[in-house]
């Protein structure tokens, strides 16, 4: 199975080289990475280019003009990879919140489902042990909110650690996805669910980022809170695909 992982980056110069080393050390025979960098001011894009020169067949980089958002970075990455020959397409953050070794478990889970999801909210999953109570509560509430309103069959709806079968993404109307912040994860899970695709959740420990700053903002949270109510209307025409 040829897996390509998309890593969106915005100011991840410290994290990206270490993460790529960890990923390419995994015992996965055919692993590629696509970095989508939004013209980071800390030089992440140039660092990615240098690393790509060292691994021309396994690492490629898309450079965008500025901070255009996580959702649009993934959509651009998905569209690019759907032109190629990857069997599975992954998503993960650049900041080590997602343990690269868990990609092995996601890959194993994908054998028997359409989308494997790294999950903080199934037994065995958890949030950073040093997070204050209010942060844990906000995260849990956001998940409960989206999952309940949209009747999603997964516990972790906002996480960004996933592995998709190529055919699943190819069947999705990606050009209709408008969510750009972390609600993008909810949006794509909702579309996949409405089309009848099957998920499997793999428990993960979500660690706080080791270097750099979070790009989470009040604006991104408001987008999420409101968009959850718009999605059922936006996708009211979607029906399970007959397999
Ligand atoms: N290309 C791109 N990447 C982004 C953008 N916003 C966040 N990211 C990346 O998305 C991932 C998750 O963002 P992060 O700030 O860690 O979010 P948090 O974990 O919720 O605080 C990281 O790899 C970021 O570098 C963006 O606008 N464009
Ligand atoms: Mg993070």
CSV table of N, CA, C and O in Angstrom, one decimal, residues 92-214:
chain,number,residue,atom,x,y,z
A,92,UNK,N,-1.7,14.8,9.0
A,92,UNK,CA,-1.3,14.9,10.4
A,92,UNK,C,-0.7,16.3,10.6
A,92,UNK,O,-0.2,17.0,9.7
A,93,UNK,N,-0.7,16.7,11.9
A,93,UNK,CA,-0.1,18.0,12.3
A,93,UNK,C,1.4,17.9,12.3
A,93,UNK,O,2.0,16.8,12.5
A,94,UNK,N,2.1,19.1,12.1
A,94,UNK,CA,3.6,19.1,12.0
A,94,UNK,C,4.2,19.2,13.4
A,94,UNK,O,5.4,19.1,13.5
A,95,UNK,N,3.4,19.3,14.4
A,95,UNK,CA,4.0,19.8,15.7
A,95,UNK,C,4.2,18.6,16.7
A,95,UNK,O,4.4,18.9,17.9
A,96,UNK,N,4.2,17.4,16.3
A,96,UNK,CA,4.4,16.2,17.2
A,96,UNK,C,3.2,16.0,18.2
A,96,UNK,O,3.4,15.2,19.1
A,97,UNK,N,2.1,16.7,18.0
A,97,UNK,CA,0.9,16.4,18.8
A,97,UNK,C,0.5,15.0,18.4
A,97,UNK,O,-0.2,14.3,19.2
A,98,UNK,N,0.7,14.6,17.1
A,98,UNK,CA,0.4,13.3,16.6
A,98,UNK,C,1.7,12.4,16.6
A,98,UNK,O,2.6,12.8,15.8
A,99,UNK,N,1.7,11.4,17.4
A,99,UNK,CA,2.9,10.5,17.4
A,99,UNK,C,3.0,9.8,16.1
A,99,UNK,O,2.1,9.0,15.7
A,100,UNK,N,4.1,10.0,15.4
A,100,UNK,CA,4.3,9.4,14.0
A,100,UNK,C,4.1,7.9,14.0
A,100,UNK,O,3.6,7.3,13.1
A,101,UNK,N,4.5,7.2,15.1
A,101,UNK,CA,4.4,5.7,15.1
A,101,UNK,C,2.9,5.3,15.0
A,101,UNK,O,2.7,4.1,14.6
A,102,UNK,N,2.0,6.1,15.4
A,102,UNK,CA,0.6,5.7,15.3
A,102,UNK,C,0.1,5.6,13.9
A,102,UNK,O,-0.9,5.0,13.6
A,103,UNK,N,0.9,6.1,13.0
A,103,UNK,CA,0.5,6.0,11.6
A,103,UNK,C,0.5,4.5,11.2
A,103,UNK,O,-0.3,4.0,10.4
A,104,UNK,N,1.3,3.7,11.9
A,104,UNK,CA,1.3,2.2,11.6
A,104,UNK,C,0.0,1.6,12.0
A,104,UNK,O,-0.6,0.8,11.3
A,105,UNK,N,-0.6,2.1,13.1
A,105,UNK,CA,-1.9,1.5,13.5
A,105,UNK,C,-3.0,2.1,12.6
A,105,UNK,O,-4.0,1.3,12.4
A,106,UNK,N,-2.9,3.3,12.2
A,106,UNK,CA,-3.9,3.8,11.3
A,106,UNK,C,-3.9,3.0,10.0
A,106,UNK,O,-4.9,2.6,9.4
A,107,UNK,N,-2.6,2.7,9.5
A,107,UNK,CA,-2.5,1.9,8.3
A,107,UNK,C,-3.1,0.5,8.4
A,107,UNK,O,-3.8,0.0,7.6
A,108,UNK,N,-2.9,-0.1,9.6
A,108,UNK,CA,-3.5,-1.4,9.9
A,108,UNK,C,-5.0,-1.3,9.9
A,108,UNK,O,-5.7,-2.2,9.4
A,109,UNK,N,-5.5,-0.3,10.6
A,109,UNK,CA,-7.0,-0.1,10.7
A,109,UNK,C,-7.6,0.1,9.3
A,109,UNK,O,-8.8,-0.3,9.1
A,110,UNK,N,-6.9,0.7,8.4
A,110,UNK,CA,-7.5,1.1,7.1
A,110,UNK,C,-7.7,-0.2,6.3
A,110,UNK,O,-8.5,-0.2,5.3
A,111,UNK,N,-7.1,-1.3,6.7
A,111,UNK,CA,-7.4,-2.6,6.0
A,111,UNK,C,-8.9,-2.9,6.0
A,111,UNK,O,-9.4,-3.6,5.1
A,112,UNK,N,-9.6,-2.5,7.1
A,112,UNK,CA,-11.0,-2.9,7.3
A,112,UNK,C,-11.9,-1.7,7.4
A,112,UNK,O,-13.0,-1.9,8.0
A,113,UNK,N,-11.6,-0.6,6.9
A,113,UNK,CA,-12.5,0.5,6.9
A,113,UNK,C,-12.1,1.5,5.7
A,113,UNK,O,-11.2,1.2,5.0
A,114,UNK,N,-12.9,2.6,5.6
A,114,UNK,CA,-12.6,3.6,4.6
A,114,UNK,C,-11.8,4.8,5.1
A,114,UNK,O,-11.1,5.4,4.3
A,115,UNK,N,-11.9,5.1,6.4
A,115,UNK,CA,-11.2,6.2,7.0
A,115,UNK,C,-10.8,5.8,8.4
A,115,UNK,O,-11.6,5.4,9.2
A,116,UNK,N,-9.5,5.8,8.6
A,116,UNK,CA,-8.9,5.5,10.0
A,116,UNK,C,-8.7,6.8,10.7
A,116,UNK,O,-8.0,7.7,10.1
A,117,UNK,N,-9.2,6.9,11.9
A,117,UNK,CA,-9.1,8.2,12.6
A,117,UNK,C,-8.4,8.0,13.9
A,117,UNK,O,-8.7,7.2,14.7
A,118,UNK,N,-7.4,8.8,14.1
A,118,UNK,CA,-6.7,8.9,15.4
A,118,UNK,C,-7.6,9.6,16.4
A,118,UNK,O,-8.1,10.7,16.1
A,119,UNK,N,-7.9,8.9,17.5
A,119,UNK,CA,-9.0,9.4,18.4
A,119,UNK,C,-8.6,9.6,19.8
A,119,UNK,O,-8.0,8.7,20.5
A,120,UNK,N,-8.9,10.8,20.4
A,120,UNK,CA,-8.6,11.1,21.8
A,120,UNK,C,-9.7,10.7,22.7
A,120,UNK,O,-9.6,10.7,23.9
A,121,UNK,N,-10.8,10.3,22.1
A,121,UNK,CA,-12.1,10.1,22.9
A,121,UNK,C,-12.6,8.7,22.8
A,121,UNK,O,-13.8,8.5,22.9
A,122,UNK,N,-11.8,7.7,22.5
A,122,UNK,CA,-12.2,6.3,22.7
A,122,UNK,C,-11.3,5.8,23.8
A,122,UNK,O,-10.3,6.4,24.2
A,123,UNK,N,-11.7,4.6,24.4
A,123,UNK,CA,-10.9,4.1,25.5
A,123,UNK,C,-9.5,3.9,25.1
A,123,UNK,O,-9.2,3.4,24.0
A,124,UNK,N,-8.6,4.4,25.9
A,124,UNK,CA,-7.1,4.3,25.6
A,124,UNK,C,-6.6,5.6,25.0
A,124,UNK,O,-5.4,5.8,25.0
A,125,UNK,N,-7.5,6.5,24.5
A,125,UNK,CA,-7.1,7.8,24.0
A,125,UNK,C,-7.1,8.8,25.1
A,125,UNK,O,-7.8,8.7,26.1
A,126,UNK,N,-6.3,9.9,24.9
A,126,UNK,CA,-6.3,10.9,25.9
A,126,UNK,C,-5.7,12.2,25.4
A,126,UNK,O,-5.0,12.3,24.4
A,127,UNK,N,-5.9,13.3,26.2
A,127,UNK,CA,-5.3,14.6,25.9
A,127,UNK,C,-4.1,14.8,26.8
A,127,UNK,O,-3.9,14.1,27.8
A,128,UNK,N,-3.3,15.8,26.3
A,128,UNK,CA,-2.0,16.1,27.0
A,128,UNK,C,-2.3,16.1,28.6
A,128,UNK,O,-3.2,16.8,29.0
A,129,UNK,N,-1.5,15.4,29.3
A,129,UNK,CA,-1.8,15.2,30.7
A,129,UNK,C,-1.5,16.6,31.5
A,129,UNK,O,-2.0,16.7,32.6
A,130,UNK,N,-0.8,17.5,30.8
A,130,UNK,CA,-0.5,18.8,31.5
A,130,UNK,C,-1.5,19.9,31.1
A,130,UNK,O,-1.4,21.0,31.6
A,131,UNK,N,-2.4,19.5,30.2
A,131,UNK,CA,-3.4,20.6,29.9
A,131,UNK,C,-4.2,20.9,31.1
A,131,UNK,O,-4.7,20.0,31.9
A,132,UNK,N,-4.6,22.2,31.3
A,132,UNK,CA,-5.5,22.6,32.4
A,132,UNK,C,-6.9,22.1,32.1
A,132,UNK,O,-7.2,21.8,31.0
A,133,UNK,N,-7.6,21.9,33.2
A,133,UNK,CA,-8.9,21.4,33.1
A,133,UNK,C,-9.8,22.1,32.1
A,133,UNK,O,-10.5,21.4,31.3
A,134,UNK,N,-9.8,23.4,32.0
A,134,UNK,CA,-10.6,24.1,31.1
A,134,UNK,C,-10.3,23.8,29.6
A,134,UNK,O,-11.2,23.7,28.8
A,135,UNK,N,-9.1,23.5,29.3
A,135,UNK,CA,-8.7,23.2,28.0
A,135,UNK,C,-9.2,21.9,27.6
A,135,UNK,O,-9.7,21.6,26.4
A,136,UNK,N,-9.1,20.9,28.5
A,136,UNK,CA,-9.6,19.6,28.2
A,136,UNK,C,-11.1,19.7,28.1
A,136,UNK,O,-11.7,19.0,27.2
A,137,UNK,N,-11.8,20.5,28.9
A,137,UNK,CA,-13.2,20.6,28.8
A,137,UNK,C,-13.6,21.2,27.5
A,137,UNK,O,-14.6,20.7,26.9
A,138,UNK,N,-13.0,22.2,27.1
A,138,UNK,CA,-13.3,22.9,25.8
A,138,UNK,C,-13.2,21.9,24.6
A,138,UNK,O,-14.1,21.9,23.7
A,139,UNK,N,-12.1,21.1,24.6
A,139,UNK,CA,-11.9,20.2,23.6
A,139,UNK,C,-13.0,19.1,23.6
A,139,UNK,O,-13.6,18.8,22.6
A,140,UNK,N,-13.3,18.6,24.8
A,140,UNK,CA,-14.3,17.5,24.9
A,140,UNK,C,-15.7,18.1,24.5
A,140,UNK,O,-16.5,17.4,23.8
A,141,UNK,N,-16.0,19.3,24.9
A,141,UNK,CA,-17.3,19.9,24.6
A,141,UNK,C,-17.4,20.1,23.1
A,141,UNK,O,-18.4,19.8,22.5
A,142,UNK,N,-16.3,20.6,22.5
A,142,UNK,CA,-16.4,20.9,21.0
A,142,UNK,C,-16.7,19.6,20.3
A,142,UNK,O,-17.5,19.6,19.3
A,143,UNK,N,-16.1,18.5,20.7
A,143,UNK,CA,-16.3,17.2,20.1
A,143,UNK,C,-17.7,16.7,20.3
A,143,UNK,O,-18.4,16.2,19.4
A,144,UNK,N,-18.2,16.8,21.5
A,144,UNK,CA,-19.5,16.4,21.9
A,144,UNK,C,-20.6,17.2,21.0
A,144,UNK,O,-21.5,16.6,20.5
A,145,UNK,N,-20.3,18.5,20.9
A,145,UNK,CA,-21.2,19.4,20.2
A,145,UNK,C,-21.3,19.0,18.7
A,145,UNK,O,-22.4,18.7,18.2
A,146,UNK,N,-20.2,18.8,18.1
A,146,UNK,CA,-20.2,18.5,16.7
A,146,UNK,C,-20.8,17.1,16.4
A,146,UNK,O,-21.6,16.9,15.6
A,147,UNK,N,-20.4,16.2,17.3
A,147,UNK,CA,-20.8,14.8,17.1
A,147,UNK,C,-22.3,14.6,17.3
A,147,UNK,O,-23.0,13.9,16.6
A,148,UNK,N,-22.9,15.4,18.3
A,148,UNK,CA,-24.3,15.3,18.6
A,148,UNK,C,-25.2,16.0,17.6
A,148,UNK,O,-26.1,15.4,17.1
A,149,UNK,N,-24.8,17.2,17.2
A,149,UNK,CA,-25.6,17.9,16.2
A,149,UNK,C,-25.6,17.2,14.9
A,149,UNK,O,-26.6,17.1,14.2
A,150,UNK,N,-24.5,16.7,14.5
A,150,UNK,CA,-24.4,16.0,13.2
A,150,UNK,C,-24.6,14.5,13.2
A,150,UNK,O,-24.6,13.9,12.2
A,151,UNK,N,-24.8,14.0,14.4
A,151,UNK,CA,-25.0,12.5,14.5
A,151,UNK,C,-23.9,11.7,13.9
A,151,UNK,O,-24.1,10.8,13.1
A,152,UNK,N,-22.7,12.1,14.2
A,152,UNK,CA,-21.5,11.4,13.6
A,152,UNK,C,-21.2,10.2,14.3
A,152,UNK,O,-21.3,10.1,15.5
A,153,UNK,N,-20.7,9.1,13.6
A,153,UNK,CA,-20.5,7.8,14.3
A,153,UNK,C,-19.1,7.8,14.9
A,153,UNK,O,-18.6,6.7,15.2
A,154,UNK,N,-18.3,8.9,15.0
A,154,UNK,CA,-17.0,8.8,15.6
A,154,UNK,C,-17.0,9.7,16.8
A,154,UNK,O,-17.8,10.7,16.9
A,155,UNK,N,-16.1,9.4,17.8
A,155,UNK,CA,-16.0,10.1,19.0
A,155,UNK,C,-15.1,11.4,18.9
A,155,UNK,O,-15.4,12.4,19.5
A,156,UNK,N,-14.1,11.3,18.1
A,156,UNK,CA,-13.2,12.4,17.9
A,156,UNK,C,-13.5,13.0,16.5
A,156,UNK,O,-13.0,12.5,15.5
A,157,UNK,N,-14.2,14.1,16.5
A,157,UNK,CA,-14.7,14.7,15.2
A,157,UNK,C,-13.8,15.8,14.7
A,157,UNK,O,-13.8,16.2,13.5
A,158,UNK,N,-12.9,16.3,15.6
A,158,UNK,CA,-12.2,17.5,15.3
A,158,UNK,C,-10.7,17.3,15.1
A,158,UNK,O,-9.9,18.2,14.7
A,159,UNK,N,-10.3,16.0,15.3
A,159,UNK,CA,-8.9,15.7,15.3
A,159,UNK,C,-8.4,15.7,13.8
A,159,UNK,O,-9.1,15.5,12.9
A,160,UNK,N,-7.1,15.9,13.7
A,160,UNK,CA,-6.5,16.0,12.3
A,160,UNK,C,-5.5,14.9,12.0
A,160,UNK,O,-4.5,15.1,11.3
A,161,UNK,N,-5.7,13.7,12.6
A,161,UNK,CA,-4.8,12.6,12.4
A,161,UNK,C,-5.6,11.5,11.8
A,161,UNK,O,-6.3,10.8,12.5
A,162,UNK,N,-5.5,11.4,10.5
A,162,UNK,CA,-6.4,10.5,9.7
A,162,UNK,C,-5.7,9.8,8.6
A,162,UNK,O,-4.7,10.4,8.0
A,163,UNK,N,-6.3,8.7,8.1
A,163,UNK,CA,-5.8,8.1,6.9
A,163,UNK,C,-7.0,7.6,6.1
A,163,UNK,O,-7.9,6.9,6.6
A,164,UNK,N,-7.0,8.1,4.9
A,164,UNK,CA,-8.2,7.9,4.0
A,164,UNK,C,-7.8,6.9,2.9
A,164,UNK,O,-6.7,7.0,2.3
A,165,UNK,N,-8.7,6.0,2.5
A,165,UNK,CA,-8.5,5.3,1.3
A,165,UNK,C,-8.7,6.3,0.1
A,165,UNK,O,-9.5,7.2,0.2
A,166,UNK,N,-7.8,6.1,-0.8
A,166,UNK,CA,-7.9,7.0,-2.0
A,166,UNK,C,-9.3,7.1,-2.6
A,166,UNK,O,-9.8,8.2,-2.9
A,167,UNK,N,-9.9,5.9,-2.7
A,167,UNK,CA,-11.2,5.9,-3.4
A,167,UNK,C,-12.3,6.7,-2.6
A,167,UNK,O,-13.2,7.2,-3.2
A,168,UNK,N,-12.1,6.7,-1.3
A,168,UNK,CA,-13.0,7.5,-0.5
A,168,UNK,C,-12.9,9.0,-0.8
A,168,UNK,O,-13.9,9.6,-1.1
A,169,UNK,N,-11.7,9.5,-0.8
A,169,UNK,CA,-11.5,10.9,-1.1
A,169,UNK,C,-12.0,11.2,-2.5
A,169,UNK,O,-12.5,12.2,-2.8
A,170,UNK,N,-11.7,10.3,-3.4
A,170,UNK,CA,-12.0,10.5,-4.8
A,170,UNK,C,-13.5,10.6,-5.0
A,170,UNK,O,-14.0,11.3,-5.9
A,171,UNK,N,-14.3,9.9,-4.1
A,171,UNK,CA,-15.7,9.9,-4.3
A,171,UNK,C,-16.4,11.2,-3.6
A,171,UNK,O,-17.6,11.4,-3.7
A,172,UNK,N,-15.6,11.9,-2.9
A,172,UNK,CA,-16.1,13.1,-2.1
A,172,UNK,C,-16.2,14.3,-3.0
A,172,UNK,O,-15.2,14.6,-3.7
A,173,UNK,N,-17.2,15.2,-2.8
A,173,UNK,CA,-17.3,16.4,-3.6
A,173,UNK,C,-16.4,17.5,-2.9
A,173,UNK,O,-16.9,18.4,-2.2
A,174,UNK,N,-15.1,17.3,-3.0
A,174,UNK,CA,-14.1,18.2,-2.2
A,174,UNK,C,-14.3,19.7,-2.6
A,174,UNK,O,-14.0,20.5,-1.8
A,175,UNK,N,-14.7,19.9,-3.9
A,175,UNK,CA,-14.9,21.3,-4.3
A,175,UNK,C,-16.0,22.0,-3.5
A,175,UNK,O,-16.1,23.2,-3.6
A,176,UNK,N,-16.8,21.3,-2.8
A,176,UNK,CA,-17.9,21.9,-2.1
A,176,UNK,C,-17.5,22.2,-0.6
A,176,UNK,O,-18.3,22.9,0.1
A,177,UNK,N,-16.4,21.7,-0.2
A,177,UNK,CA,-16.0,22.0,1.2
A,177,UNK,C,-15.5,23.4,1.4
A,177,UNK,O,-14.6,23.9,0.8
A,178,UNK,N,-16.2,24.1,2.3
A,178,UNK,CA,-15.9,25.5,2.6
A,178,UNK,C,-15.2,25.8,3.9
A,178,UNK,O,-14.8,26.9,4.2
A,179,UNK,N,-15.2,24.8,4.8
A,179,UNK,CA,-14.6,25.0,6.1
A,179,UNK,C,-13.1,25.1,6.0
A,179,UNK,O,-12.5,24.3,5.3
A,180,UNK,N,-12.6,26.0,6.8
A,180,UNK,CA,-11.1,26.3,6.6
A,180,UNK,C,-10.3,26.1,7.9
A,180,UNK,O,-9.2,25.7,7.9
A,181,UNK,N,-10.9,26.3,9.0
A,181,UNK,CA,-10.2,26.1,10.3
A,181,UNK,C,-10.3,24.6,10.7
A,181,UNK,O,-10.5,23.8,9.8
A,182,UNK,N,-10.3,24.3,12.0
A,182,UNK,CA,-10.3,22.9,12.4
A,182,UNK,C,-11.7,22.2,12.2
A,182,UNK,O,-11.8,21.0,12.2
A,183,UNK,N,-12.7,23.1,11.9
A,183,UNK,CA,-14.0,22.5,11.6
A,183,UNK,C,-13.9,21.8,10.2
A,183,UNK,O,-14.8,21.0,9.9
A,184,UNK,N,-12.9,22.0,9.5
A,184,UNK,CA,-12.6,21.3,8.3
A,184,UNK,C,-12.7,19.8,8.5
A,184,UNK,O,-13.2,19.0,7.7
A,185,UNK,N,-12.2,19.4,9.7
A,185,UNK,CA,-12.1,17.9,10.0
A,185,UNK,C,-13.6,17.4,10.2
A,185,UNK,O,-13.9,16.3,9.8
A,186,UNK,N,-14.4,18.2,10.9
A,186,UNK,CA,-15.8,17.9,11.1
A,186,UNK,C,-16.5,17.8,9.7
A,186,UNK,O,-17.2,16.8,9.5
A,187,UNK,N,-16.2,18.8,8.9
A,187,UNK,CA,-16.9,18.9,7.6
A,187,UNK,C,-16.6,17.6,6.8
A,187,UNK,O,-17.5,17.0,6.3
A,188,UNK,N,-15.4,17.2,6.6
A,188,UNK,CA,-15.0,16.1,5.8
A,188,UNK,C,-15.5,14.8,6.4
A,188,UNK,O,-16.0,13.9,5.7
A,189,UNK,N,-15.5,14.7,7.7
A,189,UNK,CA,-16.1,13.5,8.4
A,189,UNK,C,-17.6,13.4,8.1
A,189,UNK,O,-18.1,12.3,7.8
A,190,UNK,N,-18.2,14.5,8.1
A,190,UNK,CA,-19.7,14.5,7.8
A,190,UNK,C,-20.0,14.1,6.4
A,190,UNK,O,-20.9,13.3,6.2
A,191,UNK,N,-19.3,14.7,5.5
A,191,UNK,CA,-19.5,14.3,4.1
A,191,UNK,C,-19.3,12.8,3.9
A,191,UNK,O,-20.1,12.1,3.3
A,192,UNK,N,-18.2,12.3,4.4
A,192,UNK,CA,-17.9,10.8,4.3
A,192,UNK,C,-19.0,10.0,4.9
A,192,UNK,O,-19.4,9.0,4.3
A,193,UNK,N,-19.4,10.4,6.1
A,193,UNK,CA,-20.5,9.7,6.7
A,193,UNK,C,-21.8,9.7,5.9
A,193,UNK,O,-22.4,8.7,5.7
A,194,UNK,N,-22.1,10.9,5.4
A,194,UNK,CA,-23.4,10.9,4.6
A,194,UNK,C,-23.3,10.1,3.3
A,194,UNK,O,-24.3,9.6,2.8
A,195,UNK,N,-22.1,9.9,2.8
A,195,UNK,CA,-21.9,9.1,1.6
A,195,UNK,C,-21.8,7.6,2.0
A,195,UNK,O,-21.7,6.7,1.1
A,196,UNK,N,-21.9,7.3,3.3
A,196,UNK,CA,-21.9,5.9,3.7
A,196,UNK,C,-20.6,5.2,3.9
A,196,UNK,O,-20.5,4.0,4.1
A,197,UNK,N,-19.5,6.0,4.0
A,197,UNK,CA,-18.2,5.4,4.3
A,197,UNK,C,-18.1,5.0,5.7
A,197,UNK,O,-18.7,5.7,6.6
A,198,UNK,N,-17.2,4.0,6.0
A,198,UNK,CA,-17.1,3.5,7.3
A,198,UNK,C,-15.8,3.9,8.0
A,198,UNK,O,-14.7,3.9,7.4
A,199,UNK,N,-15.9,4.3,9.2
A,199,UNK,CA,-14.7,4.8,10.0
A,199,UNK,C,-14.2,3.7,11.0
A,199,UNK,O,-15.0,2.9,11.4
A,200,UNK,N,-13.0,3.9,11.4
A,200,UNK,CA,-12.5,3.1,12.5
A,200,UNK,C,-11.6,4.1,13.3
A,200,UNK,O,-10.8,4.8,12.8
A,201,UNK,N,-11.8,4.0,14.7
A,201,UNK,CA,-11.0,4.9,15.5
A,201,UNK,C,-9.9,4.2,16.2
A,201,UNK,O,-10.1,3.1,16.8
A,202,UNK,N,-8.7,4.8,16.2
A,202,UNK,CA,-7.5,4.2,16.9
A,202,UNK,C,-7.2,5.2,18.0
A,202,UNK,O,-7.1,6.4,17.8
A,203,UNK,N,-7.1,4.7,19.2
A,203,UNK,CA,-6.8,5.6,20.4
A,203,UNK,C,-5.4,6.2,20.3
A,203,UNK,O,-4.5,5.6,19.9
A,204,UNK,N,-5.4,7.5,20.5
A,204,UNK,CA,-4.1,8.2,20.5
A,204,UNK,C,-4.0,9.1,21.8
A,204,UNK,O,-5.0,9.5,22.4
A,205,UNK,N,-2.8,9.4,22.1
A,205,UNK,CA,-2.5,10.4,23.1
A,205,UNK,C,-2.1,11.7,22.4
A,205,UNK,O,-1.2,11.7,21.5
A,206,UNK,N,-2.8,12.7,22.6
A,206,UNK,CA,-2.6,14.0,21.9
A,206,UNK,C,-1.7,14.9,22.8
A,206,UNK,O,-2.1,15.3,23.9
A,207,UNK,N,-0.4,15.0,22.4
A,207,UNK,CA,0.6,15.8,23.2
A,207,UNK,C,0.6,17.2,22.8
A,207,UNK,O,0.3,17.6,21.6
A,208,UNK,N,0.8,18.1,23.7
A,208,UNK,CA,1.0,19.5,23.4
A,208,UNK,C,2.1,19.7,22.5
A,208,UNK,O,3.1,18.9,22.5
A,209,UNK,N,2.1,20.7,21.6
A,209,UNK,CA,3.2,20.9,20.7
A,209,UNK,C,4.5,21.1,21.4
A,209,UNK,O,4.5,21.7,22.5
A,210,UNK,N,5.6,20.7,20.8
A,210,UNK,CA,6.9,20.8,21.5
A,210,UNK,C,7.6,22.2,21.3
A,210,UNK,O,8.2,22.7,22.1
A,211,UNK,N,7.4,22.7,20.0
A,211,UNK,CA,8.0,23.9,19.7
A,211,UNK,C,7.0,24.8,19.0
A,211,UNK,O,6.0,24.2,18.4
A,212,UNK,N,7.2,26.1,18.9
A,212,UNK,CA,6.3,27.0,18.1
A,212,UNK,C,5.0,27.2,18.8
A,212,UNK,O,4.8,26.9,19.9
A,213,UNK,N,4.2,27.9,18.0
A,213,UNK,CA,2.9,28.4,18.6
A,213,UNK,C,1.7,27.8,17.9
A,213,UNK,O,1.7,27.5,16.7
A,214,UNK,N,0.6,27.6,18.6
A,214,UNK,CA,-0.6,27.1,18.1
A,214,UNK,C,-1.2,28.2,17.2
A,214,UNK,O,-1.1,29.4,17.4
